[in-house]
PDB file of C-alpha atoms in Angstrom:
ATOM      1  CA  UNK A   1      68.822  64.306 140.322  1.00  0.00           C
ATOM      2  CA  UNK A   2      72.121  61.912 141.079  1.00  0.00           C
ATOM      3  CA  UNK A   3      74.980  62.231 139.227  1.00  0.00           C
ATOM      4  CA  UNK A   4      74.813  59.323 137.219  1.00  0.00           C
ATOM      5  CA  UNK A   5      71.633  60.476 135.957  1.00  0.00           C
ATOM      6  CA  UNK A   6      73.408  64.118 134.460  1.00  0.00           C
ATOM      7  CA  UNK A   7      76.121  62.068 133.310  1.00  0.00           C
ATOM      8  CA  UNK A   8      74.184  59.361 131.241  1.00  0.00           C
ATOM      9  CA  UNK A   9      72.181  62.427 129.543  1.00  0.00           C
ATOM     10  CA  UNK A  10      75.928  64.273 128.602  1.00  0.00           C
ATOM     11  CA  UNK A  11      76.531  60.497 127.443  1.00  0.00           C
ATOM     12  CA  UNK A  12      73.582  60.376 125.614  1.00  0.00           C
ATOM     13  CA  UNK A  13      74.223  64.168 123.523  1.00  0.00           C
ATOM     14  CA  UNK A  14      77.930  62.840 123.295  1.00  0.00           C
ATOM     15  CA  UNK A  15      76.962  59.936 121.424  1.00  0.00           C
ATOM     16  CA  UNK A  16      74.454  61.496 118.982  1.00  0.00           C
ATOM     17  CA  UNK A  17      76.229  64.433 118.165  1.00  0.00           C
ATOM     18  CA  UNK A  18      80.033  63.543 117.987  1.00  0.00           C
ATOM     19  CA  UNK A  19      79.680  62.310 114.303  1.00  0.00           C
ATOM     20  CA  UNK A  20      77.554  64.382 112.742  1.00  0.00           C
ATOM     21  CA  UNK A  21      78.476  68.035 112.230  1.00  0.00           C
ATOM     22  CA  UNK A  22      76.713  70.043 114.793  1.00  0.00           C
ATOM     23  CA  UNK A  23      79.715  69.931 117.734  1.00  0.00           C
ATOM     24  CA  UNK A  24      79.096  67.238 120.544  1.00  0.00           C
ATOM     25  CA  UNK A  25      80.778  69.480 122.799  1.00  0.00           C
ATOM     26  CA  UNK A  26      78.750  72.656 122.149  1.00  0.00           C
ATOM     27  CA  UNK A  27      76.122  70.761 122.991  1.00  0.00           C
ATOM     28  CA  UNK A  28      77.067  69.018 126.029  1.00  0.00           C
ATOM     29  CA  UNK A  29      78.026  72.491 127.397  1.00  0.00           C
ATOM     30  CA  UNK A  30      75.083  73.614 126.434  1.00  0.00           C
ATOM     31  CA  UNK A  31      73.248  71.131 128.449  1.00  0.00           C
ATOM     32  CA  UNK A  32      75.550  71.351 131.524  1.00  0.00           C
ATOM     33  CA  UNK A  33      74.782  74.718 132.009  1.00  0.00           C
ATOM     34  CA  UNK A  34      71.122  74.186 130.989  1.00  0.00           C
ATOM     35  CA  UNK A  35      70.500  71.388 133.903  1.00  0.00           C
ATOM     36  CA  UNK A  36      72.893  74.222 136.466  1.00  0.00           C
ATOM     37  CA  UNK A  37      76.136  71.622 136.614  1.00  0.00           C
ATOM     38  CA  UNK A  38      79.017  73.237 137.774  1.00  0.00           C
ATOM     39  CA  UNK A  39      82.245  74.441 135.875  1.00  0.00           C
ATOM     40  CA  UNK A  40      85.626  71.657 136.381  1.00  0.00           C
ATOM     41  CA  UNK A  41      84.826  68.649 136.508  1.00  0.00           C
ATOM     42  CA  UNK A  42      82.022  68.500 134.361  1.00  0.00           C
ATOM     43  CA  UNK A  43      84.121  70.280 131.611  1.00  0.00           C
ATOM     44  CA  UNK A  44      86.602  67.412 131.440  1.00  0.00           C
ATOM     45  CA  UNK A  45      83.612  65.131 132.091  1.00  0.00           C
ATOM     46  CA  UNK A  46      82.166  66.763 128.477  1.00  0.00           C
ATOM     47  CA  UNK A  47      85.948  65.739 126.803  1.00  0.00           C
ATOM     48  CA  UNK A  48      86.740  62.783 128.329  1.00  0.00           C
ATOM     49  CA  UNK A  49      83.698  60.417 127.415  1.00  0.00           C
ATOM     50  CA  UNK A  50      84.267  61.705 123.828  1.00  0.00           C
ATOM     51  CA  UNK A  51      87.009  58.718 123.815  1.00  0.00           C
ATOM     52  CA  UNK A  52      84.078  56.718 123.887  1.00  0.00           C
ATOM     53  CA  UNK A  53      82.461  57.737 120.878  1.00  0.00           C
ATOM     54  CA  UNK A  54      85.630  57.127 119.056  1.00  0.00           C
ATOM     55  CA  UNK A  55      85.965  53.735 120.091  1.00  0.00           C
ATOM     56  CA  UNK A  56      82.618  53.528 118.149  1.00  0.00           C
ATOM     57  CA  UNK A  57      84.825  53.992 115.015  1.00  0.00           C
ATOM     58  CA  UNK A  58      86.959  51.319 115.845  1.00  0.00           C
ATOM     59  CA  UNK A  59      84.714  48.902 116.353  1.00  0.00           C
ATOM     60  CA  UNK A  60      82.713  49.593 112.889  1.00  0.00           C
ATOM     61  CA  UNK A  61      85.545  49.740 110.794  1.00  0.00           C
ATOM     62  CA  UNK A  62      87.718  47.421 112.904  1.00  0.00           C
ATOM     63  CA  UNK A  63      88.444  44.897 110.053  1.00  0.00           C
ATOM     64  CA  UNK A  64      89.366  47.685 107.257  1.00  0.00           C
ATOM     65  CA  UNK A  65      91.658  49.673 110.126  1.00  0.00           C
ATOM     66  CA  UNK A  66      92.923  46.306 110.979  1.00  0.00           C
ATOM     67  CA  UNK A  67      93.837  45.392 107.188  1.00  0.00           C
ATOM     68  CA  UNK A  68      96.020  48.755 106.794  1.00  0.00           C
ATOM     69  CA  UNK A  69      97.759  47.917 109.982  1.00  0.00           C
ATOM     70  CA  UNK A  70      98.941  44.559 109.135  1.00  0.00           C
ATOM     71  CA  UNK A  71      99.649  45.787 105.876  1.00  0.00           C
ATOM     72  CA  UNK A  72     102.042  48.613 106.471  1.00  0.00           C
ATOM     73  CA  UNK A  73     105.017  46.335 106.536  1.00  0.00           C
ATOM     74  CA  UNK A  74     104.457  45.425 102.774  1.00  0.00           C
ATOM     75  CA  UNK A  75     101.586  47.854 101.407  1.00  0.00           C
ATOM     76  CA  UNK A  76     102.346  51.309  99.785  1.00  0.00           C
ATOM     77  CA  UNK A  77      98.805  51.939  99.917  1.00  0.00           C
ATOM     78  CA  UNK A  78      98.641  51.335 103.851  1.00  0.00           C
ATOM     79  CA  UNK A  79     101.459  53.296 104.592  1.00  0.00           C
ATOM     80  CA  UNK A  80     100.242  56.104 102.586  1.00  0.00           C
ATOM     81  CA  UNK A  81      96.763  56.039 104.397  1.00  0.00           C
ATOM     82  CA  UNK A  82      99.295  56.206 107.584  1.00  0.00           C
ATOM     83  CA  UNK A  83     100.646  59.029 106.822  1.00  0.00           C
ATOM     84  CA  UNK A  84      97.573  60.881 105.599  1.00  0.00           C
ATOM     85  CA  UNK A  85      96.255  60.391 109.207  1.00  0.00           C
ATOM     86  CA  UNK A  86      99.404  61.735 110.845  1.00  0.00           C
ATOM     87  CA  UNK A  87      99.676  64.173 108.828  1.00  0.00           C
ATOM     88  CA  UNK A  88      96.060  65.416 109.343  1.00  0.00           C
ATOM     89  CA  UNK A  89      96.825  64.882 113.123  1.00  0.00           C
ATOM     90  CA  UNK A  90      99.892  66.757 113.810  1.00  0.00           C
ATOM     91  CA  UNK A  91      98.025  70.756 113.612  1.00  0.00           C
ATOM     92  CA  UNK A  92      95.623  69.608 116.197  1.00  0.00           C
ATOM     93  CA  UNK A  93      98.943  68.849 118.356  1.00  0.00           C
ATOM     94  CA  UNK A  94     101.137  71.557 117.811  1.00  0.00           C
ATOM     95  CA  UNK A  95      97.808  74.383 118.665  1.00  0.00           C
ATOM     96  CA  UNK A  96      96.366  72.310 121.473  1.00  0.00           C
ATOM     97  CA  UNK A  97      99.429  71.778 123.439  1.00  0.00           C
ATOM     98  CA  UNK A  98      99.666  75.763 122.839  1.00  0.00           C
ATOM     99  CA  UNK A  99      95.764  76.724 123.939  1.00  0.00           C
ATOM    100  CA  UNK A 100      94.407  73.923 126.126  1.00  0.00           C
ATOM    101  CA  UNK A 101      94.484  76.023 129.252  1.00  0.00           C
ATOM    102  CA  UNK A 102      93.169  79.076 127.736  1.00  0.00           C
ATOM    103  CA  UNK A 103      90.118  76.837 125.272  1.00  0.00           C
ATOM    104  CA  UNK A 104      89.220  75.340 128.700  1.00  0.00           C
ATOM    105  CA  UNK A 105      88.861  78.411 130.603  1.00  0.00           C
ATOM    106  CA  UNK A 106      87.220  80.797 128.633  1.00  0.00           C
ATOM    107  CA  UNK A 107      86.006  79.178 125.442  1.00  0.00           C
ATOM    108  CA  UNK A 108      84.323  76.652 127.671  1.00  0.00           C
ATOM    109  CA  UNK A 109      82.767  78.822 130.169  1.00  0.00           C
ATOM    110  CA  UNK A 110      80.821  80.788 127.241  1.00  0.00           C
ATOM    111  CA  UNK A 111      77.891  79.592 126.509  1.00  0.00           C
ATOM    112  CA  UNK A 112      77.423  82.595 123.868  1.00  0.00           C
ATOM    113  CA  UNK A 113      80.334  81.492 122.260  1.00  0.00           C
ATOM    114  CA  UNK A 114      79.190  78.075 121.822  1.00  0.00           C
ATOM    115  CA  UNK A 115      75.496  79.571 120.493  1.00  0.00           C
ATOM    116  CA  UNK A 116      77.257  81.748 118.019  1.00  0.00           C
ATOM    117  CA  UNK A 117      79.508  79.321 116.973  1.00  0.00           C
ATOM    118  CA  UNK A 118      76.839  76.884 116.502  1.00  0.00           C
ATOM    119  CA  UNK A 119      75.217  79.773 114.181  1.00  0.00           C
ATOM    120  CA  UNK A 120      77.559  80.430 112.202  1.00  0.00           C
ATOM    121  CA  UNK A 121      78.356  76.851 111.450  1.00  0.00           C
ATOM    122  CA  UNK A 122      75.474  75.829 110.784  1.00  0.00           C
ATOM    123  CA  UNK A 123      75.337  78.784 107.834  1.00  0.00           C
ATOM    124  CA  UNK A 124      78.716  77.649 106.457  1.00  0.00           C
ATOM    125  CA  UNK A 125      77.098  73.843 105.967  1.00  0.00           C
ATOM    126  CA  UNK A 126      74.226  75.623 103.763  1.00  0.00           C
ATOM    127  CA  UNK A 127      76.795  77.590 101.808  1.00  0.00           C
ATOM    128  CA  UNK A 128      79.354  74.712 100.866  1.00  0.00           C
ATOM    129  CA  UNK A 129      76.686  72.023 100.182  1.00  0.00           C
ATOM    130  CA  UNK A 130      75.359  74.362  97.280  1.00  0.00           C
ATOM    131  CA  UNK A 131      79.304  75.501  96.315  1.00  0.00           C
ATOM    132  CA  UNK A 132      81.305  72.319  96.857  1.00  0.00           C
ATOM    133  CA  UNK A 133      83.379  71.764  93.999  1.00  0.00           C
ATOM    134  CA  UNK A 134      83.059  68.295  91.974  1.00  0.00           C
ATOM    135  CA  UNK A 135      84.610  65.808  93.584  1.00  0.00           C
ATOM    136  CA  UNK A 136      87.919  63.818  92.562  1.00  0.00           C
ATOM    137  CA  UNK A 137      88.333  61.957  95.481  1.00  0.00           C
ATOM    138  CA  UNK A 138      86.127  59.161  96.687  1.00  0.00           C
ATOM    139  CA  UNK A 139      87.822  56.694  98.959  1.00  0.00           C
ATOM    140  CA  UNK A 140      89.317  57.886 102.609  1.00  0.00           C
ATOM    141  CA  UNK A 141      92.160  55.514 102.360  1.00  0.00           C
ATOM    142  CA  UNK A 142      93.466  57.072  99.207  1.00  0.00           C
ATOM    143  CA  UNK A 143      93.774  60.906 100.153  1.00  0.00           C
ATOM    144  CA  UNK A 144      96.955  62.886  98.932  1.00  0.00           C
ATOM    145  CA  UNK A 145      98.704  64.399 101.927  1.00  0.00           C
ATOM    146  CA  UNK A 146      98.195  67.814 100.559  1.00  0.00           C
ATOM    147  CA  UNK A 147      94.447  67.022 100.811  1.00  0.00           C
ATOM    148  CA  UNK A 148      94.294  65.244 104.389  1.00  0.00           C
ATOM    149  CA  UNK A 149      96.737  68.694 105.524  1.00  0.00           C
ATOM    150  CA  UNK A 150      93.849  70.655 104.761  1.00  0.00           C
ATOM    151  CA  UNK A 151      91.185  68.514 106.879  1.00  0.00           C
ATOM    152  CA  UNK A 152      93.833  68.791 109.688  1.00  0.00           C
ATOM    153  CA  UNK A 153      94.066  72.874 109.580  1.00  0.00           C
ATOM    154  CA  UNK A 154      90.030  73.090 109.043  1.00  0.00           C
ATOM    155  CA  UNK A 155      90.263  70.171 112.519  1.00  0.00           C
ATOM    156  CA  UNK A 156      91.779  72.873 114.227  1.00  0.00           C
ATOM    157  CA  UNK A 157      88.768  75.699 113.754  1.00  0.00           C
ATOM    158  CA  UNK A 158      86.900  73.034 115.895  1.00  0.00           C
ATOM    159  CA  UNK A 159      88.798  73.647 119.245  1.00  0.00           C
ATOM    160  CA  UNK A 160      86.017  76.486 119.719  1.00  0.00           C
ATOM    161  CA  UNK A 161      83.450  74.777 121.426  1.00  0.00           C
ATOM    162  CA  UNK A 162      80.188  74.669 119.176  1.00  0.00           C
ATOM    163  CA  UNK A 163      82.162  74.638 115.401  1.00  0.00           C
ATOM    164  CA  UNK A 164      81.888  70.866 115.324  1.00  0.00           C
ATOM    165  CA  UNK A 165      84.952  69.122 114.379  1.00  0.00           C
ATOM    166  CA  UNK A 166      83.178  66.436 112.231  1.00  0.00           C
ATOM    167  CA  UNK A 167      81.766  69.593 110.288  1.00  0.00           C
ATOM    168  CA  UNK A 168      84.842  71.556 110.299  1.00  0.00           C
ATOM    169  CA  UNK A 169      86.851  68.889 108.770  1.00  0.00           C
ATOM    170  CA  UNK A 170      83.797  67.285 106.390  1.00  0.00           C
ATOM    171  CA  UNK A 171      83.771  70.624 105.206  1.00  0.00           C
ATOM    172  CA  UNK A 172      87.341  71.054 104.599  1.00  0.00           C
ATOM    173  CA  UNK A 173      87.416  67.802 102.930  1.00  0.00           C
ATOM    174  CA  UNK A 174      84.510  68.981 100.077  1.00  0.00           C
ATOM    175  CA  UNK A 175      85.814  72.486  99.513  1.00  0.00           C
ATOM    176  CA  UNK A 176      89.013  70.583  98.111  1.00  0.00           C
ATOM    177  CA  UNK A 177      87.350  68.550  96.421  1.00  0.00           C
ATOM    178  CA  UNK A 178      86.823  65.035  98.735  1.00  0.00           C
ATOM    179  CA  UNK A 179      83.193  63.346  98.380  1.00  0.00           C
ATOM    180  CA  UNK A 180      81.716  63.639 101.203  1.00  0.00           C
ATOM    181  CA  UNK A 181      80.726  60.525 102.347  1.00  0.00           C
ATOM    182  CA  UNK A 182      85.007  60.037 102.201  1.00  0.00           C
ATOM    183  CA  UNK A 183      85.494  63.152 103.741  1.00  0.00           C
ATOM    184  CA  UNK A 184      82.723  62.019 106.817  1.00  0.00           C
ATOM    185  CA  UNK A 185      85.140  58.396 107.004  1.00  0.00           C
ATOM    186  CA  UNK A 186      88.419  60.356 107.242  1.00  0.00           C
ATOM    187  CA  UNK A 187      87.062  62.742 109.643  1.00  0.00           C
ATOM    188  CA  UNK A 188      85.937  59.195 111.837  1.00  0.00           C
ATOM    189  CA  UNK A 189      89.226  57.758 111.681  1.00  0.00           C
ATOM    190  CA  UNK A 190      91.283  61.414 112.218  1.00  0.00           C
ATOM    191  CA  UNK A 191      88.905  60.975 115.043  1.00  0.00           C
ATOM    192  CA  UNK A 192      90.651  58.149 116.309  1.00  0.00           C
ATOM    193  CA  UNK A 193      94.061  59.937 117.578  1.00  0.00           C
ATOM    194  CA  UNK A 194      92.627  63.311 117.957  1.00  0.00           C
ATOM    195  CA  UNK A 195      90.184  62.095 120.573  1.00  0.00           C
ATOM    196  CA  UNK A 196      92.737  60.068 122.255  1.00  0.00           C
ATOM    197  CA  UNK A 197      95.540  62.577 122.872  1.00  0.00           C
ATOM    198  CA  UNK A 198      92.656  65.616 123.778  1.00  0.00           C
ATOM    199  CA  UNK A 199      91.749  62.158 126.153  1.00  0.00           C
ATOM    200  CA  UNK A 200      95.235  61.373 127.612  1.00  0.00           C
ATOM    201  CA  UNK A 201      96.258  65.061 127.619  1.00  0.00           C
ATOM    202  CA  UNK A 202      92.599  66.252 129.536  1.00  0.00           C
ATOM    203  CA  UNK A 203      92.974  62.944 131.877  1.00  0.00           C
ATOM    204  CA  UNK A 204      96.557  64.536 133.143  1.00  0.00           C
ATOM    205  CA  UNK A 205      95.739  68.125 133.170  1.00  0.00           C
ATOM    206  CA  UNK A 206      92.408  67.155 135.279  1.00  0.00           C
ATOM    207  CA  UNK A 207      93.886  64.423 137.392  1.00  0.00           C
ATOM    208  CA  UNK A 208      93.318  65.945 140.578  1.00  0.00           C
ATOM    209  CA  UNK A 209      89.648  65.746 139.373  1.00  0.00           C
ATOM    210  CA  UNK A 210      89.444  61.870 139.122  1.00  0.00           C
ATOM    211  CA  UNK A 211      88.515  60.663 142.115  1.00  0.00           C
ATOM    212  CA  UNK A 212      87.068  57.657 143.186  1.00  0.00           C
ATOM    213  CA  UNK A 213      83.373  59.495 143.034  1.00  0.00           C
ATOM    214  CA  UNK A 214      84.045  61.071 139.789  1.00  0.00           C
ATOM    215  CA  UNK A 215      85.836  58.237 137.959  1.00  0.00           C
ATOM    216  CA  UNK A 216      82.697  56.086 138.144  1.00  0.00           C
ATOM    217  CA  UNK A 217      80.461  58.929 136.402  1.00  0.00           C
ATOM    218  CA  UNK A 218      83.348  59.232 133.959  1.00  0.00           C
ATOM    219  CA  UNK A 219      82.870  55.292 133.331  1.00  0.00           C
ATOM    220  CA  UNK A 220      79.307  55.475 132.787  1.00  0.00           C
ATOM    221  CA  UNK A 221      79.863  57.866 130.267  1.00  0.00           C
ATOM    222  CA  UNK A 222      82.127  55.994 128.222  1.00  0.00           C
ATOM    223  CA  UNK A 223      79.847  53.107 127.727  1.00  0.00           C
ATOM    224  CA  UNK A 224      76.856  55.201 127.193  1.00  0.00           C
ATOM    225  CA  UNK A 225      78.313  57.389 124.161  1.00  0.00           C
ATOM    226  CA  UNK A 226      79.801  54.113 122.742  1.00  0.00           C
ATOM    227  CA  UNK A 227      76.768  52.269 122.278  1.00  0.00           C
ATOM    228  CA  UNK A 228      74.679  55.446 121.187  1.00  0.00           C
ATOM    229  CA  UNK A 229      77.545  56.481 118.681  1.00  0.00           C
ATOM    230  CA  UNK A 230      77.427  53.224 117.088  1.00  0.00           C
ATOM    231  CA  UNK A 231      73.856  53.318 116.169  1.00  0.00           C
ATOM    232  CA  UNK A 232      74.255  57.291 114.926  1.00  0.00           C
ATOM    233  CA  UNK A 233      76.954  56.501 112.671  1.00  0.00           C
ATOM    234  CA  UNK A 234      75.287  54.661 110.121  1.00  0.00           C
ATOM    235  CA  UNK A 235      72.609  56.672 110.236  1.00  0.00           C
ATOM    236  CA  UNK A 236      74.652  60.178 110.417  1.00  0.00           C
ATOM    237  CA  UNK A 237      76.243  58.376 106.759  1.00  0.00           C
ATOM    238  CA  UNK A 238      72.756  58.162 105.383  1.00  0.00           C
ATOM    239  CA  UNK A 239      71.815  61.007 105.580  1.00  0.00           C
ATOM    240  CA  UNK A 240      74.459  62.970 104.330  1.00  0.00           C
ATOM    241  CA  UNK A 241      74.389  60.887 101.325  1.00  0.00           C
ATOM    242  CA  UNK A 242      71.217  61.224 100.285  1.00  0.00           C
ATOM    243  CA  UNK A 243      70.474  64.933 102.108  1.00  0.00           C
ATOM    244  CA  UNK A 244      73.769  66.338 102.121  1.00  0.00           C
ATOM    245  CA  UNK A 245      75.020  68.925 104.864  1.00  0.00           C
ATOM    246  CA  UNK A 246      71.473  71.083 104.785  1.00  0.00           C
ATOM    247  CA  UNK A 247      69.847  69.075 107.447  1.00  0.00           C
ATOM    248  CA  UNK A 248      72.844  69.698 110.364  1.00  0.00           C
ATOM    249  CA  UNK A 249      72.741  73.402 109.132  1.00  0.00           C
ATOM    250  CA  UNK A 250      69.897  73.953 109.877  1.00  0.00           C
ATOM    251  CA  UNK A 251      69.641  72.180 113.000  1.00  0.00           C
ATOM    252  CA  UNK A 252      72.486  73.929 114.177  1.00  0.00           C
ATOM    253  CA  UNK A 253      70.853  77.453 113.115  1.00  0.00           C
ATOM    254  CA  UNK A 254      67.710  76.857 115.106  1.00  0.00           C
ATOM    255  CA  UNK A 255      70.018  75.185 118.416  1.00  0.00           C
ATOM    256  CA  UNK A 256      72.208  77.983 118.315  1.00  0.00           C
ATOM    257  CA  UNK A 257      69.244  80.531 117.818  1.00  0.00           C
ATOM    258  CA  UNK A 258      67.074  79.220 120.573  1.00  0.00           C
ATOM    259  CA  UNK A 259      69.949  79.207 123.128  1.00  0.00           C
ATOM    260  CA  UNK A 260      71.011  82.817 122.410  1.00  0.00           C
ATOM    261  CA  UNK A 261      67.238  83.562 123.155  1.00  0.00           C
ATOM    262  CA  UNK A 262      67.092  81.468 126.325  1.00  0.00           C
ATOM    263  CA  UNK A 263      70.748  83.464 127.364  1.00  0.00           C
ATOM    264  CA  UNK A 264      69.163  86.675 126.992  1.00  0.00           C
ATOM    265  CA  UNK A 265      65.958  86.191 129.115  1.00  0.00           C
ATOM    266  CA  UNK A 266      67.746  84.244 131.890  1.00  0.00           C
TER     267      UNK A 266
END
């Protein structure tokens, strides 16, 4: 098959897995190595077109984000949600500066890893959707710090390809007591920086990799997981208000399961 034709189907896994909780880039490893693509470029390929998810984000809550921006001048309230963001953000840049090189060369290139990972994910999302505590937080734009510090450091468990980061962070978000249809939000707009600097910082560490063959495939990518993201996200909300976490655990059980059995017969 072309290239374009691998890199619309990474697009396509990008943009249905990114927001729910089952690790968009588990799975687009996963895939890579299922359909034989080679290690490099198709690594930062797999990080890269995450941007475009995330713009997904920004164009469905564009005229709430754009209220607290305009507002920080005079609001408390937007300033607050400001700093809840930055202060969710800053783990995830102090630990990937640290461990890009070494996440990218070995966590990447195991695919057992990523099924394990996937595994044992998906058992956590059973546990804490029957053990969440009640919760006394219900709107994403009115976390404490304390709380969105703790969605940060449970961010950071997601640099292992195959935790998920939307299910790391959801999940840190209802253990302390966030709803989790607030939790899901905050984890789409923590999104927003995370995926840009792991963008900007993977675009300069793989430079020598975007050439003028590669940068179209990269492009294609983009757009794909944008418009697939925006129709998951509603739908990814839905359902984990009316089914909870269950649903991604187990499809994360049975992902992670069947490609630990189709590692060991290979």
């Amino acid at each position: 098959m072309p290239d374009w034709v691998y890199a619309v189907i990474l697009a396509v896994i990008e943009g249905l897995t990114e927001f729910i909780p089952v690790s968009s880039t588990g799975m687009m490893l996963l895939a890579k190595k299922a359909m034989g693509l080679p290690d490099g470029f198709w690594d930062t390929f797999a990080v890269m077109i995450q941007l475009g998810a995330i713009l997904a984000v920004v164009a469905l809550y564009f005229t709430k984000l754009w209220k607290q921006v305009v507002s920080l001048p005079t609001d408390p309230q937007a300033r607050q949600f400001a700093l809840t963001v930055i202060v969710a953000f800053a783990p995830s840049v102090v630990l990937g500066l640290i461990f890009h090189d070494f996440i990218k060369a070995v966590l990447f290139a195991s695919a057992e890893v990523q099924c394990i990972s996937l595994i044992l994910g998906g058992i956590v999302l059973l546990f804490v959707d029957r053990i969440a505590p009640k919760p006394v937080v219900d709107d994403p734009f009115k976390l404490p710090w304390q709380k969105a510090l703790v969605i940060g450091l449970f961010q950071v468990l997601a640099m292992v390809p195959g935790v998920s980061r939307s299910g790391a962070t959801i999940v840190g978000g209802m253990l302390f007591g966030v709803e989790k249809r607030a939790a899901a939000e905050f984890t789409f707009f923590l999104a927003i920086p995370t995926m840009l600097g792991a963008f900007i910082l993977d675009a300069w560490e793989s430079r020598a990799q975007l050439t003028d063959e590669t940068m179209p495939l990269i492009a294609i990518g983009f757009v794909v997981a944008f418009v697939v993201a925006i129709v998951v996200i509603r739908a990814m909300l839905a359902i984990l208000t009316s089914r909870g976490l269950a649903p991604f655990g187990w499809f994360r059980i049975v992902v992670g399961v069947v490609g630990l059995g189709l590692l060991t017969w290979a």
